[in-house]
mmCIF file of C-alpha atoms in Angstrom:
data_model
loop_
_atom_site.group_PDB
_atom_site.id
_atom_site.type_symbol
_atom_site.label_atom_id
_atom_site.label_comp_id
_atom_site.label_asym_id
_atom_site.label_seq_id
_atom_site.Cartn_x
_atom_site.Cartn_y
_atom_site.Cartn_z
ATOM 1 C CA UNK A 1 -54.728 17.442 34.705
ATOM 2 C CA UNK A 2 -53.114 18.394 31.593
ATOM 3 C CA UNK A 3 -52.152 14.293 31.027
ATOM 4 C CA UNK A 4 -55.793 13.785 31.228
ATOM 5 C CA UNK A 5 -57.394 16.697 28.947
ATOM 6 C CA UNK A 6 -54.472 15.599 26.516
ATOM 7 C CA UNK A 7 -55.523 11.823 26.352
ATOM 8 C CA UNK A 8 -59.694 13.361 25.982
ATOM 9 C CA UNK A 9 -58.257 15.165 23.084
ATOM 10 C CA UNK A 10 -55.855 12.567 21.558
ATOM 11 C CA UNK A 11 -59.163 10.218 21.291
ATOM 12 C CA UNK A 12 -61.566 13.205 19.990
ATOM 13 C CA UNK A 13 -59.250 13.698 17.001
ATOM 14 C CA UNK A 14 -58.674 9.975 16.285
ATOM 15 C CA UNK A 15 -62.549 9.373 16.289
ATOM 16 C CA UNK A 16 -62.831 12.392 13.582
ATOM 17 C CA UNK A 17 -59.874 10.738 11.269
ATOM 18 C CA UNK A 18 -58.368 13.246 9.408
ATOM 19 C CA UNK A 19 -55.566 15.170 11.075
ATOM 20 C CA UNK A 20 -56.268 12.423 14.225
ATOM 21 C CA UNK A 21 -55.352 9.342 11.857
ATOM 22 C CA UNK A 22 -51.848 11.359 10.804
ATOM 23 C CA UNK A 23 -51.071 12.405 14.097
ATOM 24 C CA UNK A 24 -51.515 8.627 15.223
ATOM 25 C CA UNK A 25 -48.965 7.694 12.590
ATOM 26 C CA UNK A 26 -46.434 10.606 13.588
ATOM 27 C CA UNK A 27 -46.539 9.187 17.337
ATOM 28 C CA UNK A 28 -46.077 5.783 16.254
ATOM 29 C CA UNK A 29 -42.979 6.638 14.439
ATOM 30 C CA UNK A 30 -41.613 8.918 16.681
ATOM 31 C CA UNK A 31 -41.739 5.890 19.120
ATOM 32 C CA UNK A 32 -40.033 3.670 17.299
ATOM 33 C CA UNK A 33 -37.335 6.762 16.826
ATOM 34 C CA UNK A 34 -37.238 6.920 20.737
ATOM 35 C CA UNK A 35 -36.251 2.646 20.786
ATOM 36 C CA UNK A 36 -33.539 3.400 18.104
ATOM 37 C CA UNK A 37 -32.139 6.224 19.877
ATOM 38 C CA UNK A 38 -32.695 4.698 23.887
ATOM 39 C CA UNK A 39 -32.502 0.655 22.704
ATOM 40 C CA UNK A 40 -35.241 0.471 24.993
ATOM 41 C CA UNK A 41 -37.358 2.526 27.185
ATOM 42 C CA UNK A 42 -40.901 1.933 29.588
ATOM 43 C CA UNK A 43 -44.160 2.650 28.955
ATOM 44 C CA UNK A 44 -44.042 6.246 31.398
ATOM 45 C CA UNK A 45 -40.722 6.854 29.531
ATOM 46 C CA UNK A 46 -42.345 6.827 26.174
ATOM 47 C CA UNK A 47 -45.323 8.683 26.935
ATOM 48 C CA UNK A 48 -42.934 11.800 28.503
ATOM 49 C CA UNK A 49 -40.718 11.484 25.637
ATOM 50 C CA UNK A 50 -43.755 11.840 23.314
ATOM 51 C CA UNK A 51 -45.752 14.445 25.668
ATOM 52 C CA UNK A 52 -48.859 12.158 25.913
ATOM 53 C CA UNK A 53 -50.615 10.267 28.613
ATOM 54 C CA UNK A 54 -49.420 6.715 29.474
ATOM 55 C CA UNK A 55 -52.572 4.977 27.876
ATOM 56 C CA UNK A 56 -51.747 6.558 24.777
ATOM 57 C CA UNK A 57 -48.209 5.432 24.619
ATOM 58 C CA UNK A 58 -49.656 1.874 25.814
ATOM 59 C CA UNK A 59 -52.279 1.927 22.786
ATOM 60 C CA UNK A 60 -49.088 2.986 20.099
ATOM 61 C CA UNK A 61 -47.265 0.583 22.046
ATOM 62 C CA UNK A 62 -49.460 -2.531 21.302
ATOM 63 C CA UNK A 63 -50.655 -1.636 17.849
ATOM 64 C CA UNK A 64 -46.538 -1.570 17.209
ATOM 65 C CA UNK A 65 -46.160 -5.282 19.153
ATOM 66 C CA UNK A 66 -48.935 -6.580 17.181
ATOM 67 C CA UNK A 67 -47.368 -5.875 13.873
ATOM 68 C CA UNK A 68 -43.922 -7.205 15.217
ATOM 69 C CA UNK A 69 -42.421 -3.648 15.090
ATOM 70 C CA UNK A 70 -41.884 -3.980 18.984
ATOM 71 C CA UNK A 71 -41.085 -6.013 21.344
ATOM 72 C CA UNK A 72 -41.395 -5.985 25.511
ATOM 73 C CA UNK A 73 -38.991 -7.327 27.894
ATOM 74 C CA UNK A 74 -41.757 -9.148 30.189
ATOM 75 C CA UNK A 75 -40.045 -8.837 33.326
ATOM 76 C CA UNK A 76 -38.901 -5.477 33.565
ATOM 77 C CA UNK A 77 -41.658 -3.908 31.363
ATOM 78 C CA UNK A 78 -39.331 -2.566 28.710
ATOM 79 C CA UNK A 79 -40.010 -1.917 25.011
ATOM 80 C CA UNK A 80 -37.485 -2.450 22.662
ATOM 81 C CA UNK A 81 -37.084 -2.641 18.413
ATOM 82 C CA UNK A 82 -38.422 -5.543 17.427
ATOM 83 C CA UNK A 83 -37.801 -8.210 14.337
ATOM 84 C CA UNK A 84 -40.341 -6.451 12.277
ATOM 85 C CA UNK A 85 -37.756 -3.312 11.646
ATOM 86 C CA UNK A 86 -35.272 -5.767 11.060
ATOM 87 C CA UNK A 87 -37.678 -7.123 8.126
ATOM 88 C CA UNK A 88 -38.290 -3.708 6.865
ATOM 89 C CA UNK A 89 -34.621 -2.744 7.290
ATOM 90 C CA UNK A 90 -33.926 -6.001 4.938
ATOM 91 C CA UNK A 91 -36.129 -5.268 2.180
ATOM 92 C CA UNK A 92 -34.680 -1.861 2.014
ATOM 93 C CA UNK A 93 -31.132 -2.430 1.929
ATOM 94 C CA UNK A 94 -32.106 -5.469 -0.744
ATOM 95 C CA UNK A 95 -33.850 -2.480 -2.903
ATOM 96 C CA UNK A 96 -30.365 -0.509 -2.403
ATOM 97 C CA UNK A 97 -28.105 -3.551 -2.727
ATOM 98 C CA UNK A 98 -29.760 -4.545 -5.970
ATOM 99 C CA UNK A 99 -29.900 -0.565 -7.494
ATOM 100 C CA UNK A 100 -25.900 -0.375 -6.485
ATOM 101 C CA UNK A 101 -24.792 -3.926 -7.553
ATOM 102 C CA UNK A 102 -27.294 -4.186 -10.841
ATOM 103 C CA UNK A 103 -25.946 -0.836 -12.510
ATOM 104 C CA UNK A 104 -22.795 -2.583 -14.202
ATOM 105 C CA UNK A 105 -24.831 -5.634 -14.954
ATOM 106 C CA UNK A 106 -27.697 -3.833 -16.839
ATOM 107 C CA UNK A 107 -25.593 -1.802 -18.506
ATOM 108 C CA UNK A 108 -23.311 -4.071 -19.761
ATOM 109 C CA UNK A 109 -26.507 -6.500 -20.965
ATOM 110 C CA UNK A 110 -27.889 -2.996 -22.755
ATOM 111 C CA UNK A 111 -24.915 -2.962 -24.574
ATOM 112 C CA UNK A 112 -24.846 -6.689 -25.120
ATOM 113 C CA UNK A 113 -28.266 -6.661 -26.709
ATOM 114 C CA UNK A 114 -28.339 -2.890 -27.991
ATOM 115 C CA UNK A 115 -31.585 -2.923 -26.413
ATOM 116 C CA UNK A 116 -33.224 -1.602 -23.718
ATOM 117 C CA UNK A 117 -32.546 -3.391 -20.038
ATOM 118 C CA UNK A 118 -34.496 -3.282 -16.765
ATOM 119 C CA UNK A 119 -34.195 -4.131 -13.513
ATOM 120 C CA UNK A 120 -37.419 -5.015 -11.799
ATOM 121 C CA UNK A 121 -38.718 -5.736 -8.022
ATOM 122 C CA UNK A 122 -41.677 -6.302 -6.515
ATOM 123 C CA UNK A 123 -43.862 -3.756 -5.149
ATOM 124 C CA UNK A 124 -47.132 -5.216 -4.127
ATOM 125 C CA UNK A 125 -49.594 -6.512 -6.731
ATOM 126 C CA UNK A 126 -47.079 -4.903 -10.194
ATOM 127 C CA UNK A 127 -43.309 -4.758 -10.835
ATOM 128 C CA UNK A 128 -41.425 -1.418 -10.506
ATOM 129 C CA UNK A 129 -38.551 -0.711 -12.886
ATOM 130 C CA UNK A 130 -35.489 0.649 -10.421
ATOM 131 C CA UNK A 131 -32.822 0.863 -13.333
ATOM 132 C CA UNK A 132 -32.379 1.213 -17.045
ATOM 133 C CA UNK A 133 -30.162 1.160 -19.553
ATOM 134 C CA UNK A 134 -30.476 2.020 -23.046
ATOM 135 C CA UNK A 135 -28.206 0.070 -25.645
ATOM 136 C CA UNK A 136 -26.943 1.361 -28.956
ATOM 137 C CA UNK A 137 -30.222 0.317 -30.957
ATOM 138 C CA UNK A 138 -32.647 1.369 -28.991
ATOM 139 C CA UNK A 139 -35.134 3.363 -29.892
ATOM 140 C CA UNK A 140 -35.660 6.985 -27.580
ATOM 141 C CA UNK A 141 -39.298 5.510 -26.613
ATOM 142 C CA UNK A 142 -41.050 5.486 -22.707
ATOM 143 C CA UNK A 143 -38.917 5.849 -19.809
ATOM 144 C CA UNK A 144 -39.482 2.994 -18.030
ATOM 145 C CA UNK A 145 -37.915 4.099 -14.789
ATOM 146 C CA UNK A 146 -39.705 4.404 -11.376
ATOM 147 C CA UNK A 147 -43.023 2.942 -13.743
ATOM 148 C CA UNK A 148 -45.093 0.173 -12.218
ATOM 149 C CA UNK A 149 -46.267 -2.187 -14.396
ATOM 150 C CA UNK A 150 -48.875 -5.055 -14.506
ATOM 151 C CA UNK A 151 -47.457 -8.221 -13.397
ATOM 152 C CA UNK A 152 -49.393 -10.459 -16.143
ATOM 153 C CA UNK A 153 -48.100 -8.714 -18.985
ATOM 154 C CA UNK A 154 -44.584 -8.057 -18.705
ATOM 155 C CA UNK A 155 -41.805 -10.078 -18.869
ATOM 156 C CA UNK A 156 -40.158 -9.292 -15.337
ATOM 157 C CA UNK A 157 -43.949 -8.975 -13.925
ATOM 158 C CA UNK A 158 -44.347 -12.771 -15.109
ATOM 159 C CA UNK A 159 -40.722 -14.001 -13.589
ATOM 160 C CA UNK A 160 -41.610 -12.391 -10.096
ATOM 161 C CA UNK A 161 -45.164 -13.933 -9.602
ATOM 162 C CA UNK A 162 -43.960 -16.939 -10.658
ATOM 163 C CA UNK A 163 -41.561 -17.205 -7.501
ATOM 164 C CA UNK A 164 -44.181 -15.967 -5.166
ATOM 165 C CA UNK A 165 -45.380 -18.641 -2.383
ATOM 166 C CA UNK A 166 -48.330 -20.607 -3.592
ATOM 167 C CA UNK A 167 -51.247 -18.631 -1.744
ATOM 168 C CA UNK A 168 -49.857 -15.359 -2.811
ATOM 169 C CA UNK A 169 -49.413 -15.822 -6.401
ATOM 170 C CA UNK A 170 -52.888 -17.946 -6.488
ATOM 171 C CA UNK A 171 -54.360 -14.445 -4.977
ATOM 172 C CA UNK A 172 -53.010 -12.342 -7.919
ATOM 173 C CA UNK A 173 -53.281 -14.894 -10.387
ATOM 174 C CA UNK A 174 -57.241 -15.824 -9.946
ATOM 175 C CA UNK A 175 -58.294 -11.333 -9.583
ATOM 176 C CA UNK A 176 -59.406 -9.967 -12.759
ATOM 177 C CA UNK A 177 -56.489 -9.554 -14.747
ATOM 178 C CA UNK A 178 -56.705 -6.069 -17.280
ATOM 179 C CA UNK A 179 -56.526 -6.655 -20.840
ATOM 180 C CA UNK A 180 -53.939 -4.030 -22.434
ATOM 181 C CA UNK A 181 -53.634 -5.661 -26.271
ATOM 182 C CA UNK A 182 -55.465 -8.666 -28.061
ATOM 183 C CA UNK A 183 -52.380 -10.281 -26.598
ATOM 184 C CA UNK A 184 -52.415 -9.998 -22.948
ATOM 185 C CA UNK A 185 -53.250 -13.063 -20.772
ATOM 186 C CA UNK A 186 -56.443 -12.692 -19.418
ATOM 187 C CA UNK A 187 -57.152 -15.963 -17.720
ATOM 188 C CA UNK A 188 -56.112 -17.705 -15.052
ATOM 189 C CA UNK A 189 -55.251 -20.876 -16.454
ATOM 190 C CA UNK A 190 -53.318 -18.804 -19.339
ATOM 191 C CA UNK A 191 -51.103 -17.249 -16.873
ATOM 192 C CA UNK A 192 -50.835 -20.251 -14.714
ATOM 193 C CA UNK A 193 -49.376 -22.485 -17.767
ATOM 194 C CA UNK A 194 -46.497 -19.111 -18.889
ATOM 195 C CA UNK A 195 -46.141 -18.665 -14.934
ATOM 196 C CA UNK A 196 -44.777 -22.795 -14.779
ATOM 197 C CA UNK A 197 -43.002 -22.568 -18.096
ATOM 198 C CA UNK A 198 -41.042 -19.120 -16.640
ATOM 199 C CA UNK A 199 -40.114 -21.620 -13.779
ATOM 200 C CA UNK A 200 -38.991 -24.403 -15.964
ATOM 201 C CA UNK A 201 -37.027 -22.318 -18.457
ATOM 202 C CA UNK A 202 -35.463 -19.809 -16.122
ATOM 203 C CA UNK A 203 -37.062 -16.876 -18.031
ATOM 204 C CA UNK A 204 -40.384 -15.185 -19.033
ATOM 205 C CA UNK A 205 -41.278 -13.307 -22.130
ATOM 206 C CA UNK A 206 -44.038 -11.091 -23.515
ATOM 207 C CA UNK A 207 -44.785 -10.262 -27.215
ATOM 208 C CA UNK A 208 -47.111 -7.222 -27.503
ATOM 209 C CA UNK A 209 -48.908 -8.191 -24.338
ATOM 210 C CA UNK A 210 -48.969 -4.676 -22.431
ATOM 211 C CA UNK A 211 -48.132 -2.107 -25.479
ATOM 212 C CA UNK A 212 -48.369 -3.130 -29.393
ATOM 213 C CA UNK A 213 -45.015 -3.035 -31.088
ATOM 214 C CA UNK A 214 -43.427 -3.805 -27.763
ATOM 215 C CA UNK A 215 -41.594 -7.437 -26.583
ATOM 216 C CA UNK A 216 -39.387 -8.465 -23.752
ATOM 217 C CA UNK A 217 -37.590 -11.721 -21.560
ATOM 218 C CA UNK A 218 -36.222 -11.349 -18.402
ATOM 219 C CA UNK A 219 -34.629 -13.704 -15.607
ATOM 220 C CA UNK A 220 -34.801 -14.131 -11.965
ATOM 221 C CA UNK A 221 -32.347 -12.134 -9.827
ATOM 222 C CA UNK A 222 -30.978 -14.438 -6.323
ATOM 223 C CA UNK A 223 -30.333 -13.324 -3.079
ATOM 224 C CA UNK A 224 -27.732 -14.932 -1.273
ATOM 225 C CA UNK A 225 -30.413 -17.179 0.321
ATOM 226 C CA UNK A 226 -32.162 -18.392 -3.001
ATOM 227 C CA UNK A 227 -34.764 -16.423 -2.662
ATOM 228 C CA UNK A 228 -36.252 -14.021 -6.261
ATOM 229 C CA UNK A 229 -35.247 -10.255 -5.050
ATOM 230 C CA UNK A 230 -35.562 -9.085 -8.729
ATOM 231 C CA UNK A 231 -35.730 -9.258 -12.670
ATOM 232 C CA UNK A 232 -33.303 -8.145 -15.211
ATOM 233 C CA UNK A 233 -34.547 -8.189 -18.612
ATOM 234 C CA UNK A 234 -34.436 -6.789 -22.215
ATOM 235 C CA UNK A 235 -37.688 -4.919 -23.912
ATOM 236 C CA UNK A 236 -37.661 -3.905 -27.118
ATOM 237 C CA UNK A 237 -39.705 -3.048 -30.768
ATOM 238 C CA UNK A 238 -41.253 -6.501 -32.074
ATOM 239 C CA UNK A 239 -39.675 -6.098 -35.647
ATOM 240 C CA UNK A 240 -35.995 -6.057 -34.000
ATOM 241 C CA UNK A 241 -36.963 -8.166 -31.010
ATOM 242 C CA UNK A 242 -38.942 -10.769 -33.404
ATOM 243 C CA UNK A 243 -40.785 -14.156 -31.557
ATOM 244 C CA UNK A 244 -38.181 -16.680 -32.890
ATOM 245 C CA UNK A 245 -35.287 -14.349 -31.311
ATOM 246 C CA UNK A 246 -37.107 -14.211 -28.001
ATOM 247 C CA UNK A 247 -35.351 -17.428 -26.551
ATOM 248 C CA UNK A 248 -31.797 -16.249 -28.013
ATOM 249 C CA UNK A 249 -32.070 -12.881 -25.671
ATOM 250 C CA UNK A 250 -33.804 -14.645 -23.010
ATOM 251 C CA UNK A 251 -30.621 -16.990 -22.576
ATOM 252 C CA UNK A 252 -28.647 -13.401 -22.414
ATOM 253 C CA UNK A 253 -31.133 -11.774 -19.848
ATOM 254 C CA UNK A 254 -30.617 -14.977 -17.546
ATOM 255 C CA UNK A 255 -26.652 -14.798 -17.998
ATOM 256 C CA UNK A 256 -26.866 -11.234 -16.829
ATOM 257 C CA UNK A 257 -28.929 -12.521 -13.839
ATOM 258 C CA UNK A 258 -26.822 -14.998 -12.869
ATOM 259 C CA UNK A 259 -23.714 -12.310 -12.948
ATOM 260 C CA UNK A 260 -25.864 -10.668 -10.548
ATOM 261 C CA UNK A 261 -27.302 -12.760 -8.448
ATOM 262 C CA UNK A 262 -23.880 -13.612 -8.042
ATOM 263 C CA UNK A 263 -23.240 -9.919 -6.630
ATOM 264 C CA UNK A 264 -26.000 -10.244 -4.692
ATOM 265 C CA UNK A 265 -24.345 -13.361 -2.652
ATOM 266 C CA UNK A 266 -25.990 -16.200 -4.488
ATOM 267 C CA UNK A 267 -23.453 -19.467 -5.075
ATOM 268 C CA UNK A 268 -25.903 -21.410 -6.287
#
């Protein structure tokens, strides 16, 4: 009786939103805790575990299978983890990996350049900065740390869409695209022409194309598998870090990157 007045109010609260939606989100996550902790478990296991009816536990249960996050043993009926956590898991400890293995390498090319050096990843539609280093010339200006900026007009932004799959960086590259200075790219076929070069030479730079006064390079950071995890690159004022010195700092970023893609696993 209780089983059934719980379910009643488990899909009153869920049609409202609200405190329903959260609650939805707390169950699903408390199963997947329940796989971690069991390795796998049944659909009337779950739902006493949780303290909700079975068709409850069924509906987290196939919302979590859809996305990949589950997985059920057909014969017997069980749920277990599925690749999806594996996937998350992954990106994760690549985000960790990168922080721990990158904080020699961008230090050392801060103190290489005397400028300031980034580390950048991917974090939907803009690059976030997950390290930085200051060398001995560089000015006490933004903290660029934890910021997430605008693909199109930043260096590292510009290296990481350009190593997205086709369809994916077609979908960023063809949305309105902000204009920040005179100098930002606003066009498609603007971006698409740095976006090819960046893949040809290795590295991608910006000269006052998100702040005025402000230019940077950076270079792809490997995986063990090949694939772009990251950016390390160099920003700095315009009157130190001048156009015609942009490919001499560039070639330094993408030394650094190799060093650590090399951490990272990469041979190639």
């Amino acid at each position: 009786m209780s089983n059934t007045s719980g379910t009643a109010d488990d899909r009153s609260e869920e049609r409202r939103g609200g405190a329903g939606s959260v609650q939805s989100v707390d169950r699903a996550v408390s199963v997947l805790e329940i796989l971690a902790k069991l390795g796998e478990a049944g659909v009337t296991e779950i739902s006493e575990e949780l303290g909700v009816h079975k068709s409850t536990a069924f509906r987290i249960l196939g919302v979590l299978e859809h996305r990949g996050l589950v997985e059920q043993e057909k014969e017997r009926g069980k749920y277990y983890l599925g690749a999806g956590v594996l996937r998350l898991a992954g990106a994760a400890a690549i985000r960790l990996d990168i922080s721990q293995e990158g904080q020699p390498v961008c230090r050392a090319l801060a103190d290489d350049t005397g400028e300031t050096a980034n580390i950048a990843v991917l974090d939907g539609d803009a690059a976030v900065n997950i390290m930085q280093a200051r060398g001995a010339a560089a000015v006490t200006a933004y903290n660029w740390l934890g910021r997430r900026t605008p693909l199109h007009a930043t260096a590292s932004g510009k290296v990481l869409l350009a190593h997205l799959p086709h369809e994916r960086r077609e979908s960023l590259v063809t949305r309105k695209l902000p204009r920040f200075t005179d100098n930002t790219l606003t066009t498609a076929s603007g971006l698409r022409a740095q976006l090819t070069a960046a893949l040809e030479d290795g590295f991608a730079c910006t000269s006052e194309e998100l702040e005025i006064g402000l230019n940077a390079v950076a270079a792809p950071v490997r995986a063990h598998d090949g694939a772009v995890i990251g950016a390390i690159g160099v920003s700095g004022p315009a009157y130190r870090m001048a156009r015609q010195r942009l490919p001499e700092l560039a070639g330094r970023a993408a030394r650094a990157a190799v060093e650590l893609s090399r951490r990272m696993g990469y041979g190639g």
